[in-house]
Coordinates of C-alpha atoms in Angstrom, one line a residue:
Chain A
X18 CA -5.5 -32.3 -2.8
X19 CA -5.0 -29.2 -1.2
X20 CA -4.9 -25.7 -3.5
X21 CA -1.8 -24.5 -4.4
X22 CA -0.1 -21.8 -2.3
X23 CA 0.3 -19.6 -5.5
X24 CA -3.7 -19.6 -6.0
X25 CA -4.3 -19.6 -2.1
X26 CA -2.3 -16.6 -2.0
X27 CA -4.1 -15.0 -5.5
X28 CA -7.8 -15.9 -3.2
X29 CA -6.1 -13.9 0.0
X30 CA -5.3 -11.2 -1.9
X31 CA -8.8 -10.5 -3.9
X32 CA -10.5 -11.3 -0.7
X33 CA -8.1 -9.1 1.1
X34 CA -8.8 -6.3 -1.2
X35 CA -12.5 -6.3 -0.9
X36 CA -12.1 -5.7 2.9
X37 CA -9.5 -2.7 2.1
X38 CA -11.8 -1.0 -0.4
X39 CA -15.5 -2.0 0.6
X40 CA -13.4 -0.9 4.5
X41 CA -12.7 2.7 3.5
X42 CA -15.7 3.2 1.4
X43 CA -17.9 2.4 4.3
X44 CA -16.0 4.8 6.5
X45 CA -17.4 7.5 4.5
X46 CA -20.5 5.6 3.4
X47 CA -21.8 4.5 6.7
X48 CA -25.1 3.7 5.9
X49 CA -24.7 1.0 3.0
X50 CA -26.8 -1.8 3.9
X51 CA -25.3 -3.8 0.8
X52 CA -21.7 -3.0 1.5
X53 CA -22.3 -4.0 5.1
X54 CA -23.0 -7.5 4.0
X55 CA -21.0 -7.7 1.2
X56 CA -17.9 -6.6 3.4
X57 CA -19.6 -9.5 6.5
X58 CA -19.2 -12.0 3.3
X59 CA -16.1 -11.2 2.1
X60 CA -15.1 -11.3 6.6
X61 CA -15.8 -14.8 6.8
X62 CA -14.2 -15.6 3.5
X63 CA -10.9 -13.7 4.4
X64 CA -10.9 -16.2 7.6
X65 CA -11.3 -19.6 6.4
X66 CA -8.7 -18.4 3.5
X67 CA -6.3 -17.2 6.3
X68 CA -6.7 -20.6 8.1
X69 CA -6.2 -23.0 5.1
X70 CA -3.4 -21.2 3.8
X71 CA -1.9 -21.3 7.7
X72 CA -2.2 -24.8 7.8
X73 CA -0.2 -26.3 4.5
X74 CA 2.1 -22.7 3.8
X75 CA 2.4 -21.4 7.5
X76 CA 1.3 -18.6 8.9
X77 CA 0.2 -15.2 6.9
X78 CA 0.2 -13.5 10.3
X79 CA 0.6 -13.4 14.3
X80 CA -2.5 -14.9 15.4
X81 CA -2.6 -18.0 12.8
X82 CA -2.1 -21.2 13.8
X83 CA 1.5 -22.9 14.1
X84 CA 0.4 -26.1 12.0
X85 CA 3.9 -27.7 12.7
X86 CA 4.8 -28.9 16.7
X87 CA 7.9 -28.7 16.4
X88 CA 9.1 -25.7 13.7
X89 CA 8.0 -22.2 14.2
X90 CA 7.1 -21.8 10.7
X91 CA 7.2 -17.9 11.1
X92 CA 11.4 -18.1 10.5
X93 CA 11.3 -20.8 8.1
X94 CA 8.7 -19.9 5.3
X95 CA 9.5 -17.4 2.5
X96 CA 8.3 -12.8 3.0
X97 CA 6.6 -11.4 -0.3
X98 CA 9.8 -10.0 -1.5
X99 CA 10.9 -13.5 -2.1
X100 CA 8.2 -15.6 -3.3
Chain B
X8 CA -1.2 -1.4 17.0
X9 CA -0.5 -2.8 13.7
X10 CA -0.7 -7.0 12.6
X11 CA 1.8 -7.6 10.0
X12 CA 0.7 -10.0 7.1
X13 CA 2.9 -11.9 4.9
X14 CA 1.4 -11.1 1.7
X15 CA 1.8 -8.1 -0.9
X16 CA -1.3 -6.1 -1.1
X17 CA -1.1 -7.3 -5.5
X18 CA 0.9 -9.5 -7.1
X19 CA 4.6 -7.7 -8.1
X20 CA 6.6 -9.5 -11.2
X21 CA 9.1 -7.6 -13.0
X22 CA 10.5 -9.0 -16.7
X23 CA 14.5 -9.0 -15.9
X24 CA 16.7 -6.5 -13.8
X25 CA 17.1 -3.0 -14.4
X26 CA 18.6 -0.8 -12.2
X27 CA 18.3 2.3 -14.1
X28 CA 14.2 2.0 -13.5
X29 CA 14.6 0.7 -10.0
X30 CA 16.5 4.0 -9.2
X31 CA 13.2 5.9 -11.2
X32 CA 10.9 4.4 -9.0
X33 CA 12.6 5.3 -5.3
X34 CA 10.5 8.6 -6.3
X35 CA 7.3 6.4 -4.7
X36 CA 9.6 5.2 -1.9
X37 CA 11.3 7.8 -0.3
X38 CA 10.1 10.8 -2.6
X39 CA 7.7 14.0 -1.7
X40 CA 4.8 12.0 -3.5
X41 CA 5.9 8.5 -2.0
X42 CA 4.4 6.0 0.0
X43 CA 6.4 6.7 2.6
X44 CA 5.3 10.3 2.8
X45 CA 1.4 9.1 2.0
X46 CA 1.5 6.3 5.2
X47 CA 3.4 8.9 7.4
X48 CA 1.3 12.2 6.5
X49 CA -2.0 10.5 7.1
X50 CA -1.1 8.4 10.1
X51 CA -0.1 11.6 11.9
X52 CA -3.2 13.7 11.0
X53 CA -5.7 11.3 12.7
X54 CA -5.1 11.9 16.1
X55 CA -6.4 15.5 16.0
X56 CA -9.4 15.0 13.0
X57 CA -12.9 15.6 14.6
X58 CA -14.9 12.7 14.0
X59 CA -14.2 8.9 14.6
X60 CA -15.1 8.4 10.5
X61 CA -12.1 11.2 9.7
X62 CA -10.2 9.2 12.1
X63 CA -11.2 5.6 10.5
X64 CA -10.7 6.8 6.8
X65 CA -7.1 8.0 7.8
X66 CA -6.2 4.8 9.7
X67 CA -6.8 2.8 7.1
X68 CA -5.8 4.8 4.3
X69 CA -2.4 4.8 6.1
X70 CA -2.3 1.3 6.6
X71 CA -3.1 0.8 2.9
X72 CA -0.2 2.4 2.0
X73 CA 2.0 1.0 3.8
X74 CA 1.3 -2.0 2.1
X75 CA 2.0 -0.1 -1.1
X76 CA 5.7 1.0 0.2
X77 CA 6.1 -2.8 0.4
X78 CA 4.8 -3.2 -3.5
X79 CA 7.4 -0.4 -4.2
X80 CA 9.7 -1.6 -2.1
X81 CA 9.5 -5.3 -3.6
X82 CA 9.6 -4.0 -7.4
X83 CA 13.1 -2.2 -6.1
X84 CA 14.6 -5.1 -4.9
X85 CA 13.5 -7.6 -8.2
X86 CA 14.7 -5.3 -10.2
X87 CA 18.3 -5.0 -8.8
X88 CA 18.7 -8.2 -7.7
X89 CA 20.0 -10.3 -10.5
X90 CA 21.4 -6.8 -12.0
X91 CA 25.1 -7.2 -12.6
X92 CA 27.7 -4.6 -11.9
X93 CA 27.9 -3.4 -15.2
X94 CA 24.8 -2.8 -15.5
X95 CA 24.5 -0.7 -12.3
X96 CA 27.7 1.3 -13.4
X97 CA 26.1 2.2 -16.5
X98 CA 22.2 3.2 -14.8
X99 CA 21.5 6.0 -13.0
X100 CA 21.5 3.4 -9.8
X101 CA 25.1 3.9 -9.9
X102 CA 25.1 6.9 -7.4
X103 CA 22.7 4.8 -4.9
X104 CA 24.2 1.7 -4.8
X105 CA 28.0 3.5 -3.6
X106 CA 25.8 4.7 -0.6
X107 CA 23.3 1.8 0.1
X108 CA 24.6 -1.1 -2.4
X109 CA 21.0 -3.1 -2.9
X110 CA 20.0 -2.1 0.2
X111 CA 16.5 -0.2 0.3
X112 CA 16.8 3.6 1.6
X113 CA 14.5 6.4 1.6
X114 CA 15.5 8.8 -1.4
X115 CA 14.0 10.0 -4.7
X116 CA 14.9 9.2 -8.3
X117 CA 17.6 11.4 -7.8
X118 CA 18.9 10.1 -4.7
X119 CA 17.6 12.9 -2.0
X120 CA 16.7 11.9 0.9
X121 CA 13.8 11.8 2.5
X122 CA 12.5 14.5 4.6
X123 CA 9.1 15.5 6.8
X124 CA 8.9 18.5 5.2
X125 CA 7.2 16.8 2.8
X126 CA 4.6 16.5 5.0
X127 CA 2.1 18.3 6.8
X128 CA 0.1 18.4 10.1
X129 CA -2.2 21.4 10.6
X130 CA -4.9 20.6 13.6
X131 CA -7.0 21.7 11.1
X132 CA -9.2 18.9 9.3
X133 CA -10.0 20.9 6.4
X134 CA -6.6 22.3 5.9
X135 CA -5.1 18.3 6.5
X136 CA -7.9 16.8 4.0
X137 CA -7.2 19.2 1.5
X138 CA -3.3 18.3 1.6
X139 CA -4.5 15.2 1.6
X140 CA -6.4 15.6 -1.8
X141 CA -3.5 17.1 -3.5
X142 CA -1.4 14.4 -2.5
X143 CA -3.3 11.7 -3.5
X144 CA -3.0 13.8 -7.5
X145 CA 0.6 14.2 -7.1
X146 CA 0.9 10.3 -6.3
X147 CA -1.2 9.7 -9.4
X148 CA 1.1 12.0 -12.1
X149 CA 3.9 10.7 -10.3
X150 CA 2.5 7.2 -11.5
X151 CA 1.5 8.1 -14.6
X152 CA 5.6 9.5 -15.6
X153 CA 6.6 6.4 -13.9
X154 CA 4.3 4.6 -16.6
X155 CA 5.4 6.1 -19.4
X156 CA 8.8 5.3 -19.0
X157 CA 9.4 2.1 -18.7
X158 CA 7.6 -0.7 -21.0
X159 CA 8.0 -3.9 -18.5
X160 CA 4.1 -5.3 -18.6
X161 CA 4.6 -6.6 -14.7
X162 CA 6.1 -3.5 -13.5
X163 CA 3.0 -1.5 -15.6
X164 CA 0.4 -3.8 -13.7
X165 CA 1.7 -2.7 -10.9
X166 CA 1.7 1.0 -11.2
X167 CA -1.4 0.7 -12.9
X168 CA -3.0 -0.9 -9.5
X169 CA -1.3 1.8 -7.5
X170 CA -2.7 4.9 -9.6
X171 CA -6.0 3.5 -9.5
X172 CA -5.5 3.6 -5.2
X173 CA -4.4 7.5 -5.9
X174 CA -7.8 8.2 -7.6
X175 CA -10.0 6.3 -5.3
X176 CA -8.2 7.6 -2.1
X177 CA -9.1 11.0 -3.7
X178 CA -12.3 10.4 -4.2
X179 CA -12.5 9.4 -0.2
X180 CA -10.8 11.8 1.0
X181 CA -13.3 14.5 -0.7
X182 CA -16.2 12.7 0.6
X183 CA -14.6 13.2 3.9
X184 CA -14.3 16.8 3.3
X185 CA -17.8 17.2 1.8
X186 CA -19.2 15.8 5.2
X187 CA -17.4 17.7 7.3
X188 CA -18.2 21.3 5.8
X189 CA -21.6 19.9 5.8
X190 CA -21.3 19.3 9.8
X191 CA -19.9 22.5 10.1
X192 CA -22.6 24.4 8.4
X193 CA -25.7 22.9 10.3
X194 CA -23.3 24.2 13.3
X195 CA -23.1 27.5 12.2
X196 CA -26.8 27.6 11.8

């Protein structure tokens, strides 16, 4: 079964996060070995997240994948202010 | 160029309607401590900072908060939607909703509108990081009033998440700063 949209979206945004905060730390902390794989990590997570989450709730973003032929999912599926 | 996502940066749930702290909170939207004024400030000051990290920190700082105008922007709208119009008359959203209805606009608790002089740009990466610093402070009392008057737990979350961005933006822009004098010095050498 998939996973519901509501925890999807919950994973997106603690993975998003990481990326955010591990992105701007690094930008003054250019040298962390650890953040630099911890932020590669949490990269590849953020992907496969995106992907799953664009193919049963539509796309988060430009770029995802349409997952319907025939419905531009885009126009159809619910913004943040509304979910 | 910017990639829109359809997410909120942290999850936004209000308790029920209330206009009157709706109308409190347009300070962080279209106030001189708002998001608004955080995303525009720093997205302007990047072109002319020195180093490609000054330039990194502020792109992403300012796309950061743009994300947190949409949090602000989203507790706005859930907390005037269901409102009736009895409840607006008798809030201070009163005033607002003549001129927008439940429209967003750019304006502070007390309906002024927002302006660029509550910005800066100085060509002058010190001068800009400093402003920066203080801005990030002013964000975070403006959160912490914001706190204390309302006792809604989502809405608190909320706020809560967005201080704690205030105090670690702070903390990154002072590294910034730190490194930069440091540059300087071994110039001046």
């Amino acid at each position: 079964m998939a996973t519901s949209k509501e925890n999807l979206m919950h994973q997106l945004q603690q993975v998003g996060f990481t990326l955010v905060d591990l992105g701007e730390y690094m930008d003054t902390h250019p040298d962390d070995e650890f953040a630099i794989r911890r932020y590669n990590q949490a990269a590849e997570a953020y992907r496969a997240l995106k992907a799953e989450y664009a193919e049963n709730y539509g796309p988060l973003s430009l770029g995802c994948e349409n997952s319907s032929d025939d419905e531009w999912l885009w126009a159809t599926t619910d913004f943040p202010w509304d979910m | 160029m910017w990639v829109y996502e359809k997410k909120l940066q942290y999850p936004v749930t209000v308790r029920e309607p209330d206009p009157r702290l709706a109308q409190l909170l347009m300070s962080q939207y279209g106030g001189p401590d708002g998001e608004l004024a955080a995303a525009l400030r720093y997205q302007t000051q990047r072109y002319t900072m020195p180093t490609n990290a000054t330039k990194g920190l502020l792109t992403d700082i300012a796309t950061e908060e743009m994300a947190h105008l949409e949090m602000i922007a989203t507790l706005i709208y859930k907390l005037t939607k269901g409102a009736d119009l009895d409840e607006v008359l008798g809030s201070v959203f009163a005033g607002t909703y003549v001129d927008h209805g439940k429209g967003l606009f750019y304006v502070d608790a007390t309906g002024n509108p927002f302006t660029a002089t509550y910005i800066q740009c100085k060509d002058d990466p010190i001068a800009d990081l400093v402003e920066d610093m203080a801005a990030e402070q002013k964000a975070r009392a403006t959160y912490n009033h914001l706190i204390d008057l309302t006792d809604d737990p989502g809405v608190i979350d909320t706020l809560r998440f967005l201080r704690e961005r205030e105090i670690v933006h702070f903390q990154r822009f002072g590294e910034a700063l730190d490194t930069l004098q440091q540059q300087y010095a071994c110039r001046n050498q």
